[in-house]
Coordinates of C-alpha atoms in Angstrom, one line a residue:
X24 CA 1.2 5.6 -42.7
X25 CA 0.6 7.7 -39.7
X26 CA 0.3 11.5 -39.9
X27 CA 3.5 13.3 -40.3
X28 CA 2.7 16.0 -37.8
X29 CA 3.7 15.4 -34.1
X30 CA 2.4 17.2 -31.1
X31 CA 4.4 20.0 -29.5
X32 CA 6.7 19.0 -26.7
X33 CA 6.2 20.6 -23.2
X34 CA 8.1 19.7 -20.1
X35 CA 6.6 17.9 -17.1
X36 CA 6.4 20.0 -13.9
X37 CA 9.4 20.5 -11.6
X38 CA 8.9 21.0 -7.9
X39 CA 10.2 24.1 -6.2
X40 CA 12.9 24.0 -3.5
X41 CA 10.5 24.2 -0.6
X42 CA 8.3 21.4 -1.9
X43 CA 11.3 19.2 -2.6
X44 CA 12.7 19.8 0.9
X45 CA 9.3 19.0 2.4
X46 CA 9.0 15.7 0.5
X47 CA 12.5 14.5 1.4
X48 CA 12.1 15.4 5.1
X49 CA 8.7 13.6 5.1
X50 CA 10.4 10.5 3.8
X51 CA 13.3 10.7 6.2
X52 CA 11.0 11.2 9.2
X53 CA 9.7 7.8 8.7
X54 CA 13.2 6.5 9.5
X55 CA 14.1 9.0 12.2
X56 CA 15.6 6.4 14.6
X57 CA 17.9 4.9 12.0
X58 CA 18.9 8.4 10.9
X59 CA 19.7 9.4 14.5
X60 CA 21.8 6.3 15.1
X61 CA 23.7 6.9 11.9
X62 CA 24.4 10.5 12.7
X63 CA 25.5 9.8 16.3
X64 CA 27.9 7.1 15.0
X65 CA 29.4 9.6 12.5
X66 CA 29.6 12.2 15.2
X67 CA 31.5 9.8 17.5
X68 CA 33.9 8.9 14.7
X69 CA 34.6 12.6 14.0
X70 CA 35.1 13.4 17.6
X71 CA 37.6 10.5 18.0
X72 CA 39.5 11.6 14.9
X73 CA 39.8 15.2 16.0
X74 CA 41.5 14.1 19.2
X75 CA 44.7 13.7 17.2
X76 CA 45.7 17.4 16.9
X77 CA 45.8 18.0 20.7
X78 CA 47.6 14.6 21.2
X79 CA 50.2 15.7 18.6
X80 CA 50.5 19.0 20.3
X81 CA 51.1 17.1 23.6
X82 CA 53.9 15.1 21.9
X83 CA 55.5 18.4 20.7
X84 CA 55.4 19.8 24.2
X85 CA 56.7 16.5 25.7
X86 CA 59.7 16.6 23.3
X87 CA 60.3 20.3 23.9
X88 CA 60.2 19.8 27.7
X89 CA 62.4 16.7 27.3
X90 CA 59.9 14.5 29.1
X91 CA 60.5 10.8 29.4
X92 CA 59.9 8.2 26.8
X93 CA 56.9 6.8 28.7
X94 CA 54.9 10.0 28.2
X95 CA 55.7 10.1 24.5
X96 CA 54.8 6.4 24.2
X97 CA 51.5 6.9 26.0
X98 CA 50.6 9.8 23.8
X99 CA 51.6 7.7 20.7
X100 CA 49.3 4.9 21.8
X101 CA 46.5 7.4 22.4
X102 CA 47.1 8.8 18.9
X103 CA 46.8 5.3 17.2
X104 CA 43.7 4.4 19.3
X105 CA 41.9 7.7 18.4
X106 CA 42.7 7.2 14.7
X107 CA 41.5 3.6 14.7
X108 CA 38.3 4.3 16.7
X109 CA 37.5 7.3 14.5
X110 CA 38.0 5.4 11.2
X111 CA 35.9 2.5 12.5
X112 CA 33.0 4.7 13.6
X113 CA 33.2 6.8 10.5
X114 CA 33.0 3.7 8.3
X115 CA 30.1 2.2 10.3
X116 CA 28.2 5.5 10.3
X117 CA 28.7 6.1 6.6
X118 CA 27.4 2.6 5.8
X119 CA 24.4 3.1 8.0
X120 CA 23.6 6.5 6.4
X121 CA 24.1 5.3 2.8
X122 CA 21.8 2.2 3.4
X123 CA 19.1 4.4 4.9
X124 CA 19.2 7.1 2.1
X125 CA 19.3 4.5 -0.6
X126 CA 16.2 2.9 0.8
X127 CA 14.5 6.3 0.9
X128 CA 15.6 6.9 -2.7
X129 CA 14.4 3.5 -3.8
X130 CA 10.9 4.4 -2.4
X131 CA 11.0 7.7 -4.3
X132 CA 12.1 6.0 -7.5
X133 CA 9.3 3.4 -7.2
X134 CA 6.7 6.2 -6.6
X135 CA 8.0 8.1 -9.6
X136 CA 7.7 5.0 -11.8
X137 CA 4.2 4.1 -10.4
X138 CA 3.0 7.7 -11.0
X139 CA 4.5 7.9 -14.5
X140 CA 2.9 4.6 -15.8
X141 CA -0.5 5.7 -14.5
X142 CA -0.5 9.2 -15.8
X143 CA -2.9 10.0 -18.6
X144 CA -1.2 9.1 -21.9
X145 CA -1.7 12.6 -23.3
X146 CA 0.3 14.1 -20.3
X147 CA 3.3 11.9 -21.2
X148 CA 2.9 12.3 -24.9
X149 CA 2.9 16.1 -24.7
X150 CA 6.1 16.1 -22.7
X151 CA 8.0 13.9 -25.0
X152 CA 9.6 10.5 -24.2
X153 CA 13.0 11.9 -23.5
X154 CA 11.8 14.0 -20.5
X155 CA 10.3 11.0 -18.7
X156 CA 13.3 8.8 -19.6
X157 CA 15.9 11.4 -18.4
X158 CA 14.1 11.7 -15.1
X159 CA 14.0 8.0 -14.3
X160 CA 17.6 7.5 -15.5
X161 CA 19.9 10.5 -15.3
X162 CA 18.1 12.3 -12.5
X163 CA 17.9 9.1 -10.4
X164 CA 21.5 8.4 -11.2
X165 CA 22.6 11.9 -10.0
X166 CA 20.6 11.6 -6.8
X167 CA 21.9 8.1 -6.2
X168 CA 25.5 9.1 -6.6
X169 CA 25.1 12.0 -4.3
X170 CA 23.4 9.8 -1.7
X171 CA 26.2 7.1 -1.9
X172 CA 29.3 9.3 -2.2
X173 CA 28.6 12.9 -1.3
X174 CA 26.1 12.7 1.7
X175 CA 28.4 10.7 4.1
X176 CA 31.3 12.9 3.1
X177 CA 29.3 16.1 3.6
X178 CA 28.0 14.9 7.0
X179 CA 31.4 14.0 8.2
X180 CA 32.8 17.3 6.9
X181 CA 30.2 19.3 8.7
X182 CA 30.9 17.5 12.0
X183 CA 34.7 18.0 11.4
X184 CA 34.3 21.7 10.8
X185 CA 32.1 22.3 13.9
X186 CA 34.3 20.3 16.3
X187 CA 37.5 21.7 14.8
X188 CA 36.3 25.3 15.5
X189 CA 35.4 24.2 19.1
X190 CA 38.9 22.7 19.5
X191 CA 40.5 25.9 18.2
X192 CA 38.4 28.0 20.7
X193 CA 39.4 25.7 23.5
X194 CA 43.1 26.1 22.7
X195 CA 42.8 29.9 22.5
X196 CA 39.9 32.0 21.3
X197 CA 42.3 34.3 19.5
X198 CA 43.5 31.4 17.3
X199 CA 39.9 30.6 16.4
X200 CA 39.2 34.2 15.5
X201 CA 42.3 34.3 13.3
X202 CA 41.1 31.3 11.4
X203 CA 37.8 33.1 10.7
X204 CA 39.6 35.6 8.4
X205 CA 38.8 33.1 5.6
X206 CA 35.0 33.2 6.3
X207 CA 34.1 36.2 4.1
X208 CA 35.8 34.6 1.1
X209 CA 34.0 31.4 1.7
X210 CA 30.6 33.1 2.1
X211 CA 31.2 35.2 -1.1
X212 CA 32.3 32.1 -3.1
X213 CA 29.3 30.0 -1.9
X214 CA 26.7 32.7 -2.5
X215 CA 28.0 33.3 -6.0
X216 CA 28.0 29.6 -6.8
X217 CA 24.6 28.9 -5.4
X218 CA 23.0 32.0 -7.0
X219 CA 23.8 30.7 -10.5
X220 CA 24.4 27.0 -10.3
X221 CA 20.8 25.8 -9.7
X222 CA 19.7 27.7 -12.9
X223 CA 22.7 26.5 -14.9
X224 CA 22.2 22.8 -14.0
X225 CA 18.5 23.0 -14.5
X226 CA 19.1 24.4 -18.0
X227 CA 21.6 21.7 -18.7
X228 CA 19.1 19.0 -17.9
X229 CA 16.4 20.6 -20.0
X230 CA 18.7 21.0 -23.0
X231 CA 19.9 17.5 -22.7
X232 CA 16.3 16.3 -22.6
X233 CA 15.4 18.3 -25.7
X234 CA 18.4 16.9 -27.5
X235 CA 17.4 13.4 -26.6
X236 CA 13.9 14.0 -27.8
X237 CA 15.2 15.0 -31.2
X238 CA 17.1 11.7 -31.4
X239 CA 14.1 9.6 -30.3
X240 CA 11.8 11.3 -32.8
X241 CA 14.3 10.9 -35.6
X242 CA 14.6 7.1 -34.8
X243 CA 10.8 6.7 -34.7
X244 CA 10.4 8.6 -38.0
X245 CA 13.4 7.2 -39.8
X246 CA 11.4 5.8 -42.7
X247 CA 9.6 9.2 -43.3
X248 CA 12.9 11.1 -43.0
X249 CA 14.5 8.9 -45.6
X250 CA 11.4 9.1 -47.8
X251 CA 11.3 12.9 -47.7
X252 CA 15.1 13.2 -47.7
X253 CA 15.1 15.5 -44.7
X254 CA 18.2 14.0 -43.1
X255 CA 20.0 17.3 -43.3
X256 CA 17.3 19.2 -41.6
X257 CA 17.2 16.7 -38.7
X258 CA 21.0 16.6 -38.4
X259 CA 21.1 20.4 -38.3
X260 CA 18.4 20.5 -35.6
X261 CA 20.3 17.9 -33.5
X262 CA 23.6 19.8 -34.0
X263 CA 22.0 23.1 -32.9
X264 CA 20.5 21.6 -29.8
X265 CA 23.8 19.9 -29.0
X266 CA 25.7 23.2 -29.3
X267 CA 23.2 24.8 -26.9
X268 CA 23.7 22.0 -24.4
X269 CA 27.5 22.0 -24.6
X270 CA 27.6 25.8 -24.2
X271 CA 25.6 25.6 -21.1
X272 CA 27.8 22.7 -19.8
X273 CA 30.8 25.0 -20.4
X274 CA 29.1 27.7 -18.3
X275 CA 28.8 25.1 -15.5
X276 CA 32.6 24.2 -15.8
X277 CA 33.5 27.9 -15.6
X278 CA 31.3 28.3 -12.5
X279 CA 33.0 25.3 -10.8
X280 CA 36.5 26.5 -11.6
X281 CA 35.8 30.0 -10.3
X282 CA 34.4 28.5 -7.1
X283 CA 37.3 26.2 -6.6
X284 CA 39.8 29.1 -7.0
X285 CA 38.1 31.2 -4.4
X286 CA 38.1 28.2 -2.0
X287 CA 41.9 27.8 -2.4
X288 CA 42.4 31.5 -1.8
X289 CA 40.4 31.3 1.4
X290 CA 42.4 28.4 2.7
X291 CA 45.7 30.2 2.1
X292 CA 44.4 33.3 4.0
X293 CA 43.1 31.3 6.9
X294 CA 46.2 29.2 7.5
X295 CA 48.5 32.2 7.2
X296 CA 46.5 34.1 9.8
X297 CA 46.5 31.1 12.2
X298 CA 50.3 30.6 11.8
X299 CA 51.1 34.3 12.3
X300 CA 48.8 34.5 15.3
X301 CA 50.2 31.4 16.8
X302 CA 53.8 32.6 16.3
X303 CA 52.9 35.9 18.0
X304 CA 51.2 34.2 21.0
X305 CA 54.0 31.7 21.5
X306 CA 56.5 34.5 21.4
X307 CA 54.6 36.4 24.1
X308 CA 54.3 33.2 26.2
X309 CA 50.5 33.2 25.9
X310 CA 50.4 29.6 24.4
X311 CA 52.8 26.7 24.4
X312 CA 54.5 25.5 21.2
X313 CA 52.3 22.4 21.3
X314 CA 49.1 24.5 21.5
X315 CA 50.2 26.6 18.6
X316 CA 51.1 23.4 16.7
X317 CA 47.7 21.9 17.5
X318 CA 45.9 25.1 16.3
X319 CA 47.7 24.9 13.0
X320 CA 46.9 21.2 12.6
X321 CA 43.2 21.9 13.5
X322 CA 43.0 24.5 10.8
X323 CA 44.9 22.5 8.3
X324 CA 42.5 19.6 8.9
X325 CA 39.7 22.0 7.9
X326 CA 41.1 22.2 4.4
X327 CA 39.8 18.8 3.4
X328 CA 36.3 19.0 5.1
X329 CA 35.7 22.6 4.0
X330 CA 36.8 21.8 0.5
X331 CA 34.7 18.6 0.5
X332 CA 31.7 20.5 1.9
X333 CA 31.8 23.4 -0.5
X334 CA 33.2 21.5 -3.4
X335 CA 30.3 19.0 -3.1
X336 CA 27.9 21.8 -3.6
X337 CA 28.4 21.0 -7.3
X338 CA 27.1 17.4 -6.9
X339 CA 24.5 18.6 -4.4
X340 CA 23.1 21.1 -6.8
X341 CA 22.8 18.4 -9.5
X342 CA 21.2 16.1 -7.1
X343 CA 18.8 18.9 -5.9
X344 CA 17.8 19.5 -9.5
X345 CA 17.2 15.8 -10.0
X346 CA 15.1 15.6 -6.8
X347 CA 13.0 18.5 -7.9
X348 CA 12.3 16.8 -11.2
X349 CA 11.4 13.5 -9.5
X350 CA 9.2 15.1 -6.9
X351 CA 7.5 17.0 -9.8
X352 CA 6.5 13.6 -11.2
X353 CA 5.2 12.2 -7.9
X354 CA 3.2 15.3 -7.3
X355 CA 1.3 14.7 -10.5
X356 CA -0.1 11.5 -9.0
X357 CA -2.4 13.6 -6.8
X358 CA -3.8 15.4 -9.8
X359 CA -4.4 12.4 -12.0
X360 CA -5.8 9.6 -9.9
X361 CA -6.0 6.2 -11.5
X362 CA -9.5 5.0 -12.2
X363 CA -10.5 2.0 -10.0
X364 CA -10.9 -1.3 -11.7
X365 CA -14.6 -1.1 -11.5
X366 CA -14.7 2.0 -13.7
X367 CA -12.2 0.8 -16.4
X368 CA -13.7 -2.6 -17.1
X369 CA -17.2 -3.9 -17.6
X370 CA -18.5 -0.8 -19.3
X371 CA -20.6 -2.8 -21.7
X372 CA -20.5 -1.8 -25.4
X373 CA -20.2 2.0 -25.5
X374 CA -20.8 4.3 -28.4
X375 CA -18.2 6.7 -29.8
X376 CA -19.6 10.1 -30.6
X377 CA -17.3 12.7 -32.3
X378 CA -18.9 16.1 -32.8
X379 CA -17.4 19.0 -34.7
X380 CA -13.8 18.2 -33.7
X381 CA -11.0 20.5 -34.8
X382 CA -7.4 20.2 -33.7
X383 CA -4.2 22.0 -34.6
X384 CA -0.6 21.3 -33.5
X385 CA 1.1 24.3 -31.9
X386 CA -2.2 26.1 -32.4
X387 CA -1.1 26.8 -36.0
X388 CA -0.9 23.5 -37.9
X389 CA -4.5 22.3 -38.5
X390 CA -4.8 18.6 -38.4
X391 CA -8.6 18.2 -38.2
X392 CA -11.4 20.5 -39.2
X393 CA -15.0 20.0 -38.1
X394 CA -14.9 16.2 -38.0
X395 CA -18.1 14.5 -36.9
X396 CA -18.8 10.8 -36.8
X397 CA -20.6 8.1 -34.7
X398 CA -19.5 4.5 -34.1
X399 CA -22.5 2.6 -32.7
X400 CA -21.8 0.2 -29.8
X401 CA -20.1 -3.0 -30.9
X402 CA -19.4 -1.9 -34.4
X403 CA -16.1 -1.0 -36.2
X404 CA -15.0 2.1 -38.1
X405 CA -12.1 2.1 -40.6
X406 CA -10.2 5.4 -41.1
X407 CA -8.8 5.8 -44.6
X408 CA -6.7 8.5 -46.2
X409 CA -3.3 9.6 -47.4
X410 CA -0.4 10.4 -45.1
X411 CA -1.1 13.6 -43.2
X412 CA -4.8 13.4 -43.7
X413 CA -5.5 13.3 -40.0
X414 CA -6.2 9.6 -39.5
X415 CA -3.7 9.1 -36.6
X416 CA -4.6 12.4 -35.0
X417 CA -8.3 11.5 -35.0
X418 CA -7.6 8.0 -33.7
X419 CA -5.5 9.3 -30.8
X420 CA -8.2 11.8 -29.8
X421 CA -10.7 9.0 -29.7
X422 CA -8.2 7.0 -27.6
X423 CA -8.1 9.9 -25.1
X424 CA -4.7 11.2 -26.1
X425 CA -5.1 15.0 -26.3
X426 CA -8.1 17.2 -26.2
X427 CA -9.8 18.8 -29.3
X428 CA -9.4 22.5 -29.8
X429 CA -13.1 22.6 -30.6
X430 CA -15.8 20.0 -30.5
X431 CA -16.1 16.9 -28.3
X432 CA -15.2 13.2 -28.2
X433 CA -17.5 11.1 -26.1
X434 CA -16.9 7.4 -25.5
X435 CA -19.7 5.8 -23.5
X436 CA -21.5 8.4 -21.5
X437 CA -20.1 11.7 -20.2
X438 CA -20.8 10.6 -16.6
X439 CA -19.1 7.2 -17.0
X440 CA -16.6 7.3 -19.8
X441 CA -15.5 3.8 -21.1
X442 CA -11.9 2.7 -21.0
X443 CA -10.0 2.7 -24.3
X444 CA -7.1 0.6 -25.5
X445 CA -4.7 2.0 -28.1
X446 CA -2.3 -0.1 -30.2
X447 CA -0.1 1.8 -32.6
X448 CA 2.3 0.8 -35.4
X449 CA 5.2 1.3 -33.1
X450 CA 6.5 -2.0 -31.8
X451 CA 7.4 -2.4 -28.2
X452 CA 9.1 -5.5 -26.8
X453 CA 9.7 -5.1 -23.1
X454 CA 12.5 -6.6 -21.2
X455 CA 11.6 -9.9 -19.4
X456 CA 9.9 -13.1 -20.2
X457 CA 7.0 -13.7 -22.6
X458 CA 4.7 -13.9 -19.6
X459 CA 6.0 -10.5 -18.3
X460 CA 5.3 -8.9 -21.7
X461 CA 1.7 -10.2 -21.7
X462 CA 0.9 -9.4 -18.0
X463 CA 1.5 -5.7 -18.7
X464 CA -2.1 -5.8 -19.8
X465 CA -3.5 -7.8 -16.9
X466 CA -1.0 -8.3 -14.0
X467 CA -3.2 -10.9 -12.3
X468 CA -3.6 -13.2 -15.3
X469 CA -2.8 -16.8 -14.6
X470 CA -0.5 -18.8 -16.9
X471 CA -3.6 -20.7 -18.3
X472 CA -5.2 -17.3 -19.1
X473 CA -2.1 -16.2 -20.9
X474 CA -2.0 -19.4 -23.0
X475 CA -5.7 -19.0 -23.8
X476 CA -5.2 -15.5 -25.0
X477 CA -2.2 -16.5 -27.2
X478 CA -4.3 -19.3 -28.8
X479 CA -7.3 -16.9 -29.2
X480 CA -5.0 -14.4 -31.0
X481 CA -3.6 -17.1 -33.2
X482 CA -0.2 -16.6 -31.6
X483 CA 0.4 -20.3 -30.8
X484 CA 3.9 -19.9 -32.1
X485 CA 4.8 -18.1 -28.9
X486 CA 4.0 -21.2 -26.8
X487 CA 6.5 -23.2 -28.9
X488 CA 9.4 -21.0 -27.9
X489 CA 12.2 -22.8 -26.0
X490 CA 10.9 -22.1 -22.5
X491 CA 7.3 -21.3 -23.3
X492 CA 5.9 -18.5 -21.1
X493 CA 9.3 -18.3 -19.3
X494 CA 11.2 -17.5 -22.5
X495 CA 13.3 -14.4 -22.0
X496 CA 12.7 -12.0 -24.9
X497 CA 14.7 -9.2 -26.5
X498 CA 18.4 -8.4 -25.9
X499 CA 20.1 -11.3 -24.2
X500 CA 17.2 -13.6 -24.9
X501 CA 15.1 -14.7 -27.9
X502 CA 14.8 -12.0 -30.6
X503 CA 11.5 -11.4 -32.3
X504 CA 10.8 -9.7 -35.6
X505 CA 8.5 -6.6 -35.6
X506 CA 5.5 -8.6 -36.8
X507 CA 5.8 -11.0 -34.0
X508 CA 6.0 -8.2 -31.4
X509 CA 2.9 -6.6 -32.9
X510 CA 1.2 -10.0 -32.6
X511 CA 1.9 -10.0 -28.8
X512 CA 0.6 -6.4 -28.6
X513 CA -2.7 -7.6 -30.1
X514 CA -2.7 -10.5 -27.6
X515 CA -2.5 -8.0 -24.8
X516 CA -5.7 -6.4 -26.1
X517 CA -7.5 -9.7 -25.6
X518 CA -6.1 -9.9 -22.0
X519 CA -7.1 -6.3 -21.2
X520 CA -10.5 -7.0 -22.6
X521 CA -11.4 -3.3 -23.1
X522 CA -14.9 -2.2 -24.4
X523 CA -13.3 0.1 -26.9
X524 CA -10.1 -0.5 -28.9
X525 CA -8.3 1.9 -31.2
X526 CA -5.8 0.4 -33.7
X527 CA -3.5 2.9 -35.4
X528 CA -2.0 0.8 -38.2
X529 CA -1.4 -2.0 -35.8
X530 CA -0.4 -4.4 -38.5
X531 CA 1.9 -2.0 -40.4
X532 CA 5.1 -3.8 -39.5
X533 CA 3.8 -7.2 -40.8
X534 CA 5.7 -9.0 -43.5
X535 CA 4.4 -11.5 -45.9
X536 CA 4.8 -14.3 -43.4
X537 CA 3.0 -12.6 -40.5
X538 CA 0.4 -10.6 -42.5
X539 CA -2.3 -13.2 -42.5
X540 CA -1.7 -14.0 -38.8
X541 CA -2.0 -10.4 -37.8
X542 CA -5.1 -9.8 -39.9
X543 CA -6.8 -12.8 -38.2
X544 CA -5.7 -11.5 -34.8
X545 CA -7.1 -8.1 -35.7
X546 CA -10.4 -9.6 -36.5
X547 CA -10.5 -11.4 -33.1
X548 CA -9.5 -8.2 -31.3
X549 CA -12.3 -6.1 -32.8
X550 CA -15.0 -8.8 -32.6
X551 CA -17.7 -7.7 -30.2
X552 CA -16.0 -4.4 -29.3
X553 CA -16.5 -0.9 -30.4
X554 CA -13.4 -0.3 -32.5
X555 CA -11.7 2.4 -34.6
X556 CA -9.1 1.1 -37.1
X557 CA -6.6 3.2 -39.0
X558 CA -6.5 1.0 -42.1
X559 CA -3.0 0.1 -43.3
X560 CA -4.5 -1.9 -46.2
X561 CA -7.9 -1.5 -47.8
X562 CA -8.8 -5.1 -47.0
X563 CA -9.1 -3.9 -43.4
X564 CA -11.6 -1.2 -44.5
X565 CA -13.6 -3.7 -46.5
X566 CA -14.1 -5.8 -43.3
X567 CA -15.1 -2.9 -41.2
X568 CA -18.8 -2.0 -40.6
X569 CA -18.3 1.6 -41.8
X570 CA -15.5 3.5 -43.5
X571 CA -14.6 7.2 -43.1
X572 CA -12.3 8.8 -45.7
X573 CA -10.2 11.8 -44.6
X574 CA -8.6 14.4 -46.8
X575 CA -6.7 17.3 -45.5
X576 CA -8.1 16.9 -42.0
X577 CA -11.7 16.9 -43.2
X578 CA -14.3 14.2 -43.8
X579 CA -14.4 13.5 -47.5
X580 CA -16.7 10.4 -47.5
X581 CA -18.2 8.0 -45.0
X582 CA -20.4 5.0 -45.4
X583 CA -20.2 1.2 -45.8
X584 CA -17.7 -0.3 -48.1
X585 CA -20.4 -1.1 -50.7
X586 CA -22.0 2.3 -50.4
X587 CA -18.7 4.1 -51.0
X588 CA -17.9 1.9 -54.0
X589 CA -21.3 2.6 -55.5
X590 CA -20.7 6.4 -54.9
X591 CA -17.7 6.3 -57.2
X592 CA -15.7 8.8 -55.2
X593 CA -12.2 8.9 -53.6
X594 CA -12.7 5.6 -51.8
X595 CA -13.8 3.8 -55.0
X596 CA -10.7 5.2 -56.8
X597 CA -8.4 3.9 -54.0
X598 CA -10.1 0.5 -54.0
X599 CA -9.7 0.2 -57.8
X600 CA -6.0 0.9 -57.6
X601 CA -5.7 -1.4 -54.6
X602 CA -7.5 -4.2 -56.3
X603 CA -5.6 -3.8 -59.6
X604 CA -2.3 -3.9 -57.8
X605 CA -3.3 -7.1 -56.1
X606 CA -4.3 -8.8 -59.4
X607 CA -1.0 -7.7 -61.0
X608 CA 0.9 -9.7 -58.4
X609 CA 3.2 -8.9 -55.5
X610 CA 0.3 -8.3 -53.1
X611 CA -1.8 -5.2 -52.6
X612 CA 0.0 -2.1 -51.5
X613 CA -0.6 -0.1 -48.3
X614 CA -3.4 2.4 -48.4
X615 CA -1.2 5.5 -48.1
X616 CA 0.6 6.5 -51.2

């Protein structure tokens, strides 16, 4: 089994507001002409729609002055035309804006994914799977919803507010000033909301991510949890994290409710002020009844846009948090450049040199103590030991996941480190066809190269699937058992053709039917390569060039299989038990007790 200890979880970086704004503006500038056309179309639609209050005011004056039907009919036609033109332009402008923003968001999403898959594995490992998953799912979803639903509405609302205030001022400046009585309440409500909401929504995302990480780790370690009967502890941990997330979500709801209440109060004050002022001005003969009516309609029309603009701050804040987390990922691309192909392949047969390596999780839980070993180029080393002895931790450090607290791990030369390929006991079947799953290791591989790799790995069975390389695997397609999925993982090693391969119990999920196939594939994968194998069964150790036995994070023994048997130590005792179990029937058990 793998070590029971897991690395501490740290969050990936989050871009600040200034950096996020710079990145979005940079991406929008590349489409400035389309953006300008969309905004002008929306502005035209808003202007046409806002012609309706003065037209309605004109109808009121025409009726009050007992004008002829012709004037009223003409004004009615103008009202219908303004409404139709405004609706048409608003629809067209909204469509143009959404298409543009979704295209920009698609580019950002692709850059996030491209950066994430090329980050050093230890960067992603240390942050926890849930953090990455939540960014490329929930954060992208929040931004996408804001781009599709909120952005056109906010843009239209902004234009409506601006043009309505201009219309009020044109009718009578005193009416416009009366409407501004609501402004202090709006400003106060908005400042209070913005001051707290960004922090609250950021906390919600982090807490949800932490809760998701607990679920992921529990699923991955389900077997160990059942073995050690720690279900209660994990459920309590999940419940505690869920409570924290729900409490913070409740804070967000309270914040939104308080904000909405203040907006409603501001609307009441503003409309009351405009109506009282209009009544007074009409009574003194300063404005006509139609003008006073138009002013009230102008202000009443502000209710929707102002409510939409300020109410959408809730969605905008969530989207802003999401954008900050996405830009935080893309910015990592500049700090961890991907090695060019020439550096990652063709490194020959490198040595592996581990000198005085110590490693502790959280700085307090020692996993390795002063471990030293050397794997000559082109040879194999098997790691043997009980669960928690440090096997998987050492294997992952050799694979480049994590950095030792003390000591060094050198693969190849310090100036030109060799690429390493890690295969773990965790099974991963990716959505798509059989060919898609294999080309993850070598995207440019031809179909013939894929077939050759499958035959070389002894996975000819995959070519006999219903549609061969085009067979869709996983949900909605052809299901595969865990052993078959691991067989494909070993085939990917042959396609990648790395000089160094690290296998962390890569055949652990094999059953009786696939055990022999996977063992043969394992032999093909390690042939001619420098390899480190965390032995799931001692048969794998016997076939290795050298064996290293770990106990409590320290090297207990190391040597060849025959040397260790002759020494009569811990390895010899393990082998005797292993061999005895095999003779008694039922097959030899795994190495770890």
